[in-house]
Amino acid sequence: MSDSVKPADVGLIGLAVMGKNLALNIADHGFNIAVFNRTTAVMQEFIRENSSTPGQLTGCETLPLFLATLKKPRVIIILVKAGPAIDTVVSQLLAAGLEKDDLVIDAGNSLWTDTIRREKQYSTQLKFFGSGVSGGELGARFGPSLMPGGDPAAWKHLEPIWRAIAAKVDPKTGQPIPGAAPGKPVTGGVPCTAYLGPDGAGHYVKMVHNGIEYVDMQLISEAYYLLKHLLKLNPAELGDIFAQWNQGDLDSYLIEITADILRQRDPVKPRKFLVDMVLDAAGQKGTGKWTAGSALDMGVPANSIAEAVFARCMSALKEERVSAARQLKGSKPARVSGKTSIIEAVRQALYCSKICAYAQGFQLMRQAQEEYHWTFDFGTIASIWRGGCIIRARFLQKITQAYSRNPALTNLMLDPYFKKALAKGQRQWRQVASLAIQQGIAAPAFLSALAYYDGYRAAVSPANLIQAQRDYFGAHTYERLDAARGEFFHLDWPHPQRPQHQTTGA
Ligand code: 2AM
């Protein structure tokens, strides 16, 4: 280490956009940070471009130099591509002399089961953390929501850095505190980060955040599409509606950017709106699919999350859809009257469906904590999503309050505030669902959220028939309404005169 290089408080490996922005955020908060990148030229350019930050930025050309620059225990953030690259970098760090008290934080979008595996695999060699980072490039630069999981005793070494660089919210209102700029971080407020549990807990919560984000985006897109077709509005008019919605219960980052997007003219053809020129085929990177897969694996009814993933899959079949549109008959969307009341009905449908999406996400985490032996504090999870992340919304203050009122809440929909909101909005929610069906407009997220609501509030479901069918063709047995749970019966259905009998199997 040369004389001018101060020992670094933290190190970061991987200088793609997220890594660079997180490093600058850390340096803005006065931490000395050492950075390393596989391709040295990228690191050198980064150091050249960012010479004056409150905390010193030190570029390291080799991993041994990088390790020598860091205070012990070392706190090392890895921001490389999720997958095998994480293990490659960890192995290289170990080969370069990493020690067992050092922390390695995988801040990428890793699959939580990989994080569980890594924590175990490296447990005698280092302290492995997995931390969700949400908020995109801007979040990383000026305040993300950070969802860490790992060794509880080692958390104290990461905590001051994570609390410093996370987004901040007003403790009373839960609203994000804006105004961070290069070299001028926000001071005061409550940081959007908290220790969530051991091994994969942080990455799991981040994944569920992304699953909810998929539904949020799908619902907003369905609201836009319904209003466009039912009321024949142009994007700018639709943008004004979303901007108005952003003043109320729906106030959120995604609604705010939707208003901006809808009002944007096409830079290539300025007479057009850009949204009308964007191809209607959505991409995905996998976190929505992981969330839906986890719900399927654990048997949790997160149907809107799965629908939001399938809706993207359906959108991706652009050529097939264009061809099918010429062949398959349906009702044609027609203009409907009552503009003001339709807009309000869609707003209510959006709000009620959003409640269901979050209810599903939290139900999923309730089940996951049983499965993976975590102990989640749901109020804390909602509170760290209030700022910094993509799903940040005024609504999250309500969820935080719901779980502080009752930390053992079985389902978000049963909280008094949300119960009331669902009761208030459901007539219009049903009206919008009916309109979508009548007009032949696919609205899978609205419809599946409503099916979730109606399914959950049904004391009696049609599954009696399913059990009877299963018993008929496969002798899978059934339980009886007039017998204790856990007592199983079987009938020889084609010969019902034979007495039904009790069995032990299920
Ligand atoms: P690079 O600049 O050398 O490509 C996103 O891809 C970031 O992860 C980049 O900083 C990239 O480094 C880094 N990265 C990807 N795969 C890597 C690996 N196997 N080892 C080290 N860094 C890697």
XYZ file of C-alpha atoms and ligand atoms in Angstrom:
529
model
C 0.000 0.000 0.000
C 1.451 3.425 -0.864
C 1.555 6.144 1.836
C -1.285 8.123 0.253
C -3.652 5.162 0.341
C -5.717 5.030 3.518
C -6.888 1.635 4.775
C -10.259 1.010 3.258
C -13.402 0.433 5.350
C -15.001 -1.650 2.659
C -14.185 -3.267 -0.675
C -16.264 -3.796 -3.804
C -15.687 -6.222 -6.656
C -17.468 -5.813 -9.995
C -17.656 -2.394 -11.600
C -20.618 -2.678 -13.924
C -23.283 0.040 -13.489
C -24.703 -1.240 -10.190
C -21.232 -1.778 -8.720
C -19.988 1.664 -9.768
C -23.072 3.379 -8.379
C -22.992 1.501 -5.101
C -19.271 2.298 -4.727
C -19.929 6.017 -5.311
C -22.830 5.961 -2.859
C -20.536 4.385 -0.240
C -17.765 6.912 -0.916
C -20.280 9.783 -0.717
C -20.978 8.693 2.850
C -17.323 9.163 3.813
C -16.250 5.524 3.774
C -12.901 4.710 2.217
C -13.558 2.086 -0.397
C -11.251 -0.192 -2.359
C -12.510 -1.411 -5.730
C -11.449 -4.265 -7.963
C -12.655 -5.359 -11.381
C -11.651 -8.381 -13.466
C -10.893 -6.084 -16.397
C -8.423 -3.615 -14.915
C -9.037 -0.888 -17.502
C -12.663 -0.559 -16.303
C -11.414 0.034 -12.748
C -8.796 2.541 -13.895
C -11.322 4.558 -15.867
C -13.719 4.522 -12.909
C -11.014 5.885 -10.592
C -10.025 8.546 -13.163
C -13.598 9.724 -13.547
C -14.290 9.933 -9.834
C -11.338 11.617 -8.210
C -13.116 13.724 -5.594
C -15.460 11.845 -3.337
C -15.788 12.436 0.427
C -14.465 8.929 1.103
C -11.290 7.823 -0.681
C -11.690 5.525 -3.687
C -8.764 3.173 -4.132
C -8.438 1.122 -7.299
C -6.677 -2.217 -6.890
C -5.180 -4.118 -9.787
C -4.847 -7.454 -8.002
C -6.853 -9.294 -5.373
C -3.896 -9.605 -2.941
C -3.475 -5.826 -3.139
C -7.231 -5.403 -2.694
C -7.191 -7.566 0.455
C -4.115 -5.750 1.792
C -5.924 -2.412 1.406
C -8.885 -3.448 3.567
C -9.300 -3.113 7.343
C -10.010 -6.354 9.183
C -12.424 -7.996 9.438
C -12.755 -7.208 5.760
C -16.153 -6.242 4.373
C -16.269 -7.139 0.683
C -19.247 -6.529 -1.563
C -19.474 -8.599 -4.735
C -21.525 -7.236 -7.627
C -20.820 -9.645 -10.442
C -23.234 -11.609 -12.588
C -25.392 -13.957 -10.494
C -24.468 -17.620 -10.893
C -21.063 -19.336 -11.110
C -19.180 -16.003 -11.218
C -19.969 -15.528 -7.493
C -18.233 -18.804 -6.615
C -15.325 -17.989 -8.931
C -14.758 -14.668 -7.184
C -15.072 -16.225 -3.709
C -12.524 -18.898 -4.630
C -10.166 -16.243 -5.956
C -10.560 -14.242 -2.739
C -9.813 -17.328 -0.661
C -6.761 -18.065 -2.762
C -5.626 -14.468 -2.257
C -5.745 -14.799 1.542
C -9.294 -14.017 2.703
C -9.761 -14.895 6.393
C -12.538 -16.583 8.305
C -13.830 -13.435 10.037
C -14.036 -11.528 6.754
C -17.467 -10.777 5.288
C -18.341 -11.410 1.670
C -21.643 -9.883 0.588
C -23.264 -11.061 -2.618
C -25.326 -8.003 -3.539
C -26.607 -9.387 -6.836
C -29.918 -11.031 -7.657
C -28.901 -14.533 -6.624
C -31.306 -17.398 -6.165
C -31.891 -17.724 -2.407
C -31.134 -21.454 -2.436
C -27.683 -20.662 -3.874
C -27.151 -18.249 -0.988
C -28.187 -20.932 1.524
C -25.784 -23.336 -0.157
C -22.928 -20.814 -0.233
C -23.365 -19.781 3.381
C -23.022 -23.431 4.364
C -20.225 -24.231 1.941
C -18.052 -21.294 3.020
C -19.005 -21.275 6.711
C -15.559 -22.304 7.940
C -13.725 -19.981 5.551
C -15.604 -16.659 5.686
C -18.897 -14.985 6.671
C -21.162 -15.127 3.635
C -24.028 -12.650 3.220
C -26.657 -12.366 0.542
C -28.204 -8.936 0.223
C -31.017 -7.838 -2.025
C -30.435 -4.392 -3.532
C -33.465 -2.757 -5.077
C -33.910 0.560 -6.769
C -32.115 0.081 -10.044
C -29.147 2.212 -11.025
C -30.450 5.381 -9.399
C -31.283 3.551 -6.202
C -27.785 2.120 -5.998
C -26.315 5.596 -6.513
C -28.510 7.659 -4.167
C -30.213 5.219 -1.795
C -31.469 1.699 -2.446
C -33.593 -0.553 -0.299
C -31.197 -3.149 1.102
C -32.321 -6.605 2.217
C -29.429 -8.432 3.907
C -29.279 -11.987 5.215
C -26.295 -13.772 6.781
C -24.402 -14.377 10.002
C -26.172 -12.419 12.773
C -22.947 -11.749 14.698
C -21.118 -10.467 11.613
C -23.991 -8.115 10.672
C -22.529 -5.425 12.977
C -19.647 -4.963 10.528
C -21.938 -4.401 7.544
C -24.716 -2.551 9.338
C -23.122 0.948 9.537
C -22.373 0.914 5.801
C -25.778 -0.484 4.803
C -27.641 1.992 7.048
C -25.612 4.897 5.705
C -26.128 4.208 2.021
C -29.758 2.987 2.095
C -32.676 5.206 1.101
C -34.152 7.183 3.980
C -37.787 7.733 4.829
C -39.537 10.180 7.116
C -40.278 8.216 10.314
C -43.726 9.791 10.705
C -45.105 9.611 7.183
C -42.975 6.790 5.763
C -42.406 8.955 2.684
C -38.944 8.821 1.036
C -36.693 11.785 1.782
C -35.582 13.065 -1.618
C -32.693 15.278 -2.588
C -29.580 13.099 -2.609
C -26.999 14.313 -5.121
C -23.380 13.400 -5.923
C -21.310 14.165 -2.836
C -24.421 15.279 -0.944
C -26.186 12.312 0.631
C -29.458 12.692 2.501
C -29.034 13.112 6.241
C -31.620 12.058 8.834
C -34.585 9.773 8.355
C -34.976 6.038 8.854
C -32.787 3.854 6.618
C -34.507 1.314 4.349
C -32.505 -1.668 5.506
C -32.662 -4.208 8.316
C -31.119 -7.551 9.109
C -33.648 -10.095 7.841
C -32.215 -13.428 8.973
C -29.524 -15.981 8.246
C -28.310 -17.360 4.895
C -30.859 -16.855 2.081
C -33.386 -14.709 4.008
C -32.350 -11.447 2.360
C -32.300 -12.821 -1.168
C -35.660 -14.507 -0.586
C -37.265 -11.234 0.534
C -35.731 -9.438 -2.446
C -37.126 -12.097 -4.754
C -40.626 -11.681 -3.304
C -40.220 -7.917 -3.725
C -39.574 -8.575 -7.413
C -42.557 -10.943 -7.652
C -44.792 -8.213 -6.238
C -43.178 -5.748 -8.636
C -44.204 -7.992 -11.547
C -47.842 -7.864 -10.404
C -47.721 -4.127 -9.733
C -46.426 -3.498 -13.257
C -48.929 -5.893 -14.828
C -51.846 -4.287 -12.967
C -50.780 -0.810 -14.014
C -50.463 -1.990 -17.610
C -53.915 -3.582 -17.503
C -55.403 -0.377 -16.040
C -53.758 1.625 -18.831
C -54.970 -0.774 -21.508
C -58.533 -0.941 -20.197
C -58.837 2.841 -19.971
C -57.275 3.242 -23.411
C -59.791 0.905 -25.036
C -62.894 1.596 -22.973
C -62.561 5.371 -23.080
C -60.509 5.782 -26.279
C -57.992 8.050 -24.575
C -54.589 9.019 -25.944
C -51.381 8.419 -23.930
C -51.125 12.005 -22.708
C -54.694 11.892 -21.394
C -53.920 8.570 -19.740
C -50.734 10.069 -18.299
C -52.804 12.814 -16.677
C -55.030 10.179 -15.057
C -52.018 8.357 -13.611
C -50.527 11.638 -12.411
C -53.810 12.339 -10.635
C -53.841 8.841 -9.103
C -50.347 9.509 -7.825
C -51.809 12.148 -5.520
C -53.868 9.573 -3.595
C -53.721 6.035 -2.173
C -51.900 4.768 -5.276
C -49.023 7.236 -4.818
C -45.953 5.210 -5.793
C -42.814 5.198 -7.874
C -44.329 2.931 -10.534
C -47.449 5.097 -10.959
C -45.262 8.214 -11.097
C -43.009 6.844 -13.846
C -46.065 5.532 -15.707
C -47.444 9.084 -15.899
C -44.063 10.267 -17.230
C -43.827 7.433 -19.735
C -47.337 8.001 -21.111
C -46.703 11.713 -21.697
C -43.390 11.144 -23.480
C -43.307 11.959 -27.221
C -41.320 9.761 -29.566
C -37.936 11.449 -30.185
C -37.833 9.823 -33.651
C -41.411 10.658 -34.687
C -42.447 13.571 -32.471
C -46.094 13.447 -33.617
C -46.344 10.084 -31.898
C -46.158 9.078 -28.261
C -43.189 6.833 -27.500
C -45.296 4.277 -25.612
C -47.255 3.636 -28.816
C -44.006 2.849 -30.632
C -42.629 0.411 -28.044
C -43.076 -3.234 -29.054
C -45.586 -4.987 -26.787
C -43.394 -7.959 -25.824
C -42.114 -7.937 -22.236
C -38.780 -9.417 -21.220
C -37.932 -10.964 -17.886
C -34.808 -11.958 -16.010
C -36.230 -14.689 -13.798
C -37.001 -13.347 -10.325
C -40.774 -13.333 -11.017
C -40.543 -16.912 -12.216
C -38.560 -17.871 -9.094
C -41.242 -16.298 -6.876
C -44.053 -18.132 -8.652
C -41.984 -21.346 -8.563
C -41.411 -21.009 -4.839
C -45.175 -20.479 -4.354
C -45.886 -23.641 -6.365
C -43.249 -25.613 -4.457
C -44.661 -24.621 -1.083
C -48.327 -24.751 -2.108
C -49.003 -21.065 -1.448
C -51.773 -19.502 -3.569
C -49.801 -16.627 -5.111
C -51.877 -16.750 -8.269
C -51.504 -13.101 -9.290
C -47.717 -13.366 -9.092
C -47.817 -16.406 -11.384
C -50.316 -14.645 -13.695
C -48.053 -11.629 -13.979
C -45.212 -13.911 -15.117
C -47.491 -15.740 -17.574
C -48.784 -12.398 -18.889
C -45.204 -11.508 -19.829
C -44.812 -14.935 -21.459
C -48.036 -14.339 -23.428
C -46.851 -10.881 -24.478
C -43.625 -12.395 -25.783
C -45.602 -14.480 -28.315
C -46.009 -11.393 -30.486
C -45.979 -13.096 -33.896
C -48.364 -15.842 -32.772
C -50.730 -13.255 -31.283
C -50.743 -11.196 -34.453
C -51.680 -14.285 -36.416
C -54.282 -15.460 -33.899
C -55.875 -12.006 -33.832
C -56.931 -12.599 -37.447
C -58.352 -16.043 -36.691
C -59.923 -16.144 -33.237
C -63.225 -14.360 -32.701
C -63.989 -12.313 -29.601
C -65.983 -9.290 -28.612
C -64.446 -6.084 -29.879
C -63.627 -3.417 -27.307
C -66.132 -0.583 -27.711
C -66.264 2.850 -26.123
C -68.321 2.902 -22.938
C -69.999 5.927 -21.400
C -69.452 7.403 -17.958
C -65.822 8.466 -18.226
C -65.414 9.725 -14.648
C -67.002 6.686 -13.061
C -65.006 4.252 -15.234
C -61.742 5.960 -14.311
C -62.661 5.756 -10.631
C -63.711 2.107 -10.993
C -60.370 1.202 -12.598
C -58.555 3.066 -9.819
C -60.442 1.067 -7.196
C -59.841 -2.183 -9.087
C -56.148 -1.371 -9.205
C -55.990 -0.613 -5.497
C -57.919 -3.730 -4.445
C -55.865 -5.953 -6.759
C -52.664 -4.423 -5.415
C -53.719 -5.327 -1.866
C -54.169 -8.940 -3.039
C -50.742 -8.981 -4.692
C -49.051 -7.864 -1.490
C -51.180 -10.270 0.559
C -49.857 -13.082 -1.642
C -46.257 -11.927 -1.290
C -46.504 -11.774 2.499
C -48.297 -15.151 2.619
C -45.408 -16.564 0.650
C -42.851 -15.190 3.102
C -44.874 -16.582 6.041
C -44.609 -20.020 4.520
C -40.952 -19.604 3.555
C -39.955 -18.802 7.122
C -41.379 -22.162 8.209
C -39.671 -23.936 5.358
C -36.245 -22.338 5.790
C -36.269 -21.640 9.564
C -36.242 -17.862 9.345
C -38.115 -15.498 11.639
C -39.398 -12.604 9.615
C -40.708 -9.375 11.032
C -43.222 -8.419 8.356
C -43.628 -4.865 9.633
C -39.882 -4.392 9.195
C -39.955 -5.867 5.693
C -42.774 -3.504 4.667
C -40.932 -0.594 6.275
C -37.700 -1.141 4.331
C -39.680 -1.207 1.064
C -41.069 2.294 1.750
C -38.109 3.982 0.077
C -35.410 3.242 -2.452
C -36.967 0.238 -4.137
C -39.076 -0.095 -7.274
C -42.290 -0.925 -5.394
C -41.927 2.005 -2.973
C -45.364 3.424 -2.332
C -47.411 5.359 0.183
C -49.346 2.111 0.591
C -46.341 0.455 2.283
C -46.817 2.701 5.308
C -50.269 1.103 5.660
C -48.723 -2.375 5.500
C -46.070 -1.390 8.054
C -48.858 -0.166 10.342
C -50.929 -3.312 9.751
C -48.089 -5.572 10.912
C -47.211 -3.327 13.844
C -50.870 -3.563 14.929
C -50.726 -7.327 14.615
C -47.357 -8.978 13.879
C -49.097 -12.374 13.600
C -51.628 -11.203 10.994
C -52.612 -14.306 9.003
C -53.332 -12.422 5.797
C -52.914 -8.752 4.953
C -56.497 -8.604 3.682
C -57.701 -9.244 7.264
C -56.150 -6.063 8.662
C -58.949 -3.564 9.477
C -57.631 -0.901 7.092
C -57.322 -3.277 4.139
C -60.581 -5.051 4.961
C -62.315 -1.691 4.694
C -60.511 -0.738 1.478
C -61.523 -4.049 -0.147
C -65.126 -3.674 1.011
C -65.225 -0.131 -0.359
C -63.679 -0.882 -3.740
C -65.063 -4.272 -4.575
C -68.246 -3.217 -6.391
C -66.166 -1.189 -8.852
C -63.479 -3.916 -8.964
C -66.127 -6.411 -10.047
C -67.497 -3.899 -12.562
C -64.044 -3.530 -14.142
C -63.539 -7.320 -14.187
C -66.924 -7.717 -15.900
C -66.135 -5.012 -18.415
C -62.837 -6.688 -19.282
C -64.608 -10.007 -19.822
C -67.490 -8.539 -21.808
C -65.194 -6.492 -24.000
C -62.767 -9.317 -24.644
C -59.816 -7.549 -23.026
C -57.343 -9.843 -21.253
C -56.861 -8.622 -17.690
C -55.251 -11.629 -15.970
C -53.870 -9.763 -12.966
C -57.160 -8.003 -12.173
C -59.125 -11.233 -12.600
C -56.732 -13.454 -10.678
C -56.555 -10.972 -7.807
C -60.350 -10.966 -7.637
C -60.384 -14.775 -7.756
C -57.852 -14.765 -4.894
C -60.110 -12.470 -2.869
C -63.247 -14.479 -3.571
C -61.426 -17.778 -3.062
C -59.947 -16.694 0.257
C -63.253 -15.399 1.626
C -65.163 -18.548 0.612
C -65.898 -20.648 3.720
C -66.948 -23.417 1.360
C -65.003 -24.178 -1.795
C -65.718 -26.635 -4.614
C -62.794 -28.834 -3.530
C -65.227 -31.359 -2.009
C -65.847 -32.451 -5.573
C -62.126 -32.616 -6.350
C -61.530 -34.847 -3.338
C -64.444 -37.055 -4.356
C -63.016 -37.351 -7.880
C -59.567 -38.157 -6.495
C -61.060 -40.819 -4.275
C -63.117 -42.206 -7.181
C -60.283 -42.719 -9.641
C -57.298 -43.071 -7.350
C -58.585 -44.073 -3.906
C -56.915 -40.932 -2.544
C -59.483 -40.795 0.320
C -61.445 -37.816 1.625
C -62.172 -36.187 4.959
C -65.778 -35.644 6.064
C -67.417 -32.457 7.290
C -68.997 -34.456 10.118
C -65.766 -36.141 11.222
C -62.565 -34.804 12.809
C -59.827 -33.403 10.533
C -57.265 -36.093 9.872
C -59.774 -38.921 9.643
C -59.746 -40.247 6.094
C -62.472 -42.206 4.315
C -62.696 -44.135 1.100
C -65.701 -45.266 -0.883
C -65.677 -47.853 -3.623
C -67.588 -45.413 -5.859
C -68.638 -47.809 -8.609
C -70.040 -50.089 -5.881
C -71.418 -47.621 -3.344
C -73.503 -50.304 -1.642
C -70.248 -51.493 -0.095
C -69.762 -49.543 3.138
C -67.410 -46.594 3.101
C -64.494 -47.187 5.343
C -62.005 -45.225 7.301
C -58.389 -45.334 6.247
C -55.141 -43.973 7.578
C -53.730 -42.752 4.286
C -54.297 -39.393 2.653
P -15.594 -7.381 -16.361
O -15.634 -5.878 -16.441
O -14.209 -7.894 -16.300
O -16.421 -8.049 -17.428
C -20.866 -7.480 -14.495
O -20.724 -8.427 -15.482
C -19.594 -7.327 -13.669
O -19.202 -8.603 -13.190
C -18.437 -6.787 -14.451
O -17.735 -5.923 -13.594
C -17.613 -8.009 -14.792
O -16.236 -7.781 -14.946
C -17.850 -8.831 -13.555
N -17.685 -10.276 -13.778
C -18.456 -11.076 -14.541
N -18.027 -12.357 -14.488
C -16.953 -12.359 -13.670
C -16.081 -13.359 -13.184
N -16.235 -14.643 -13.557
N -15.100 -12.988 -12.347
C -14.939 -11.711 -11.984
N -15.737 -10.712 -12.385
C -16.724 -11.024 -13.207
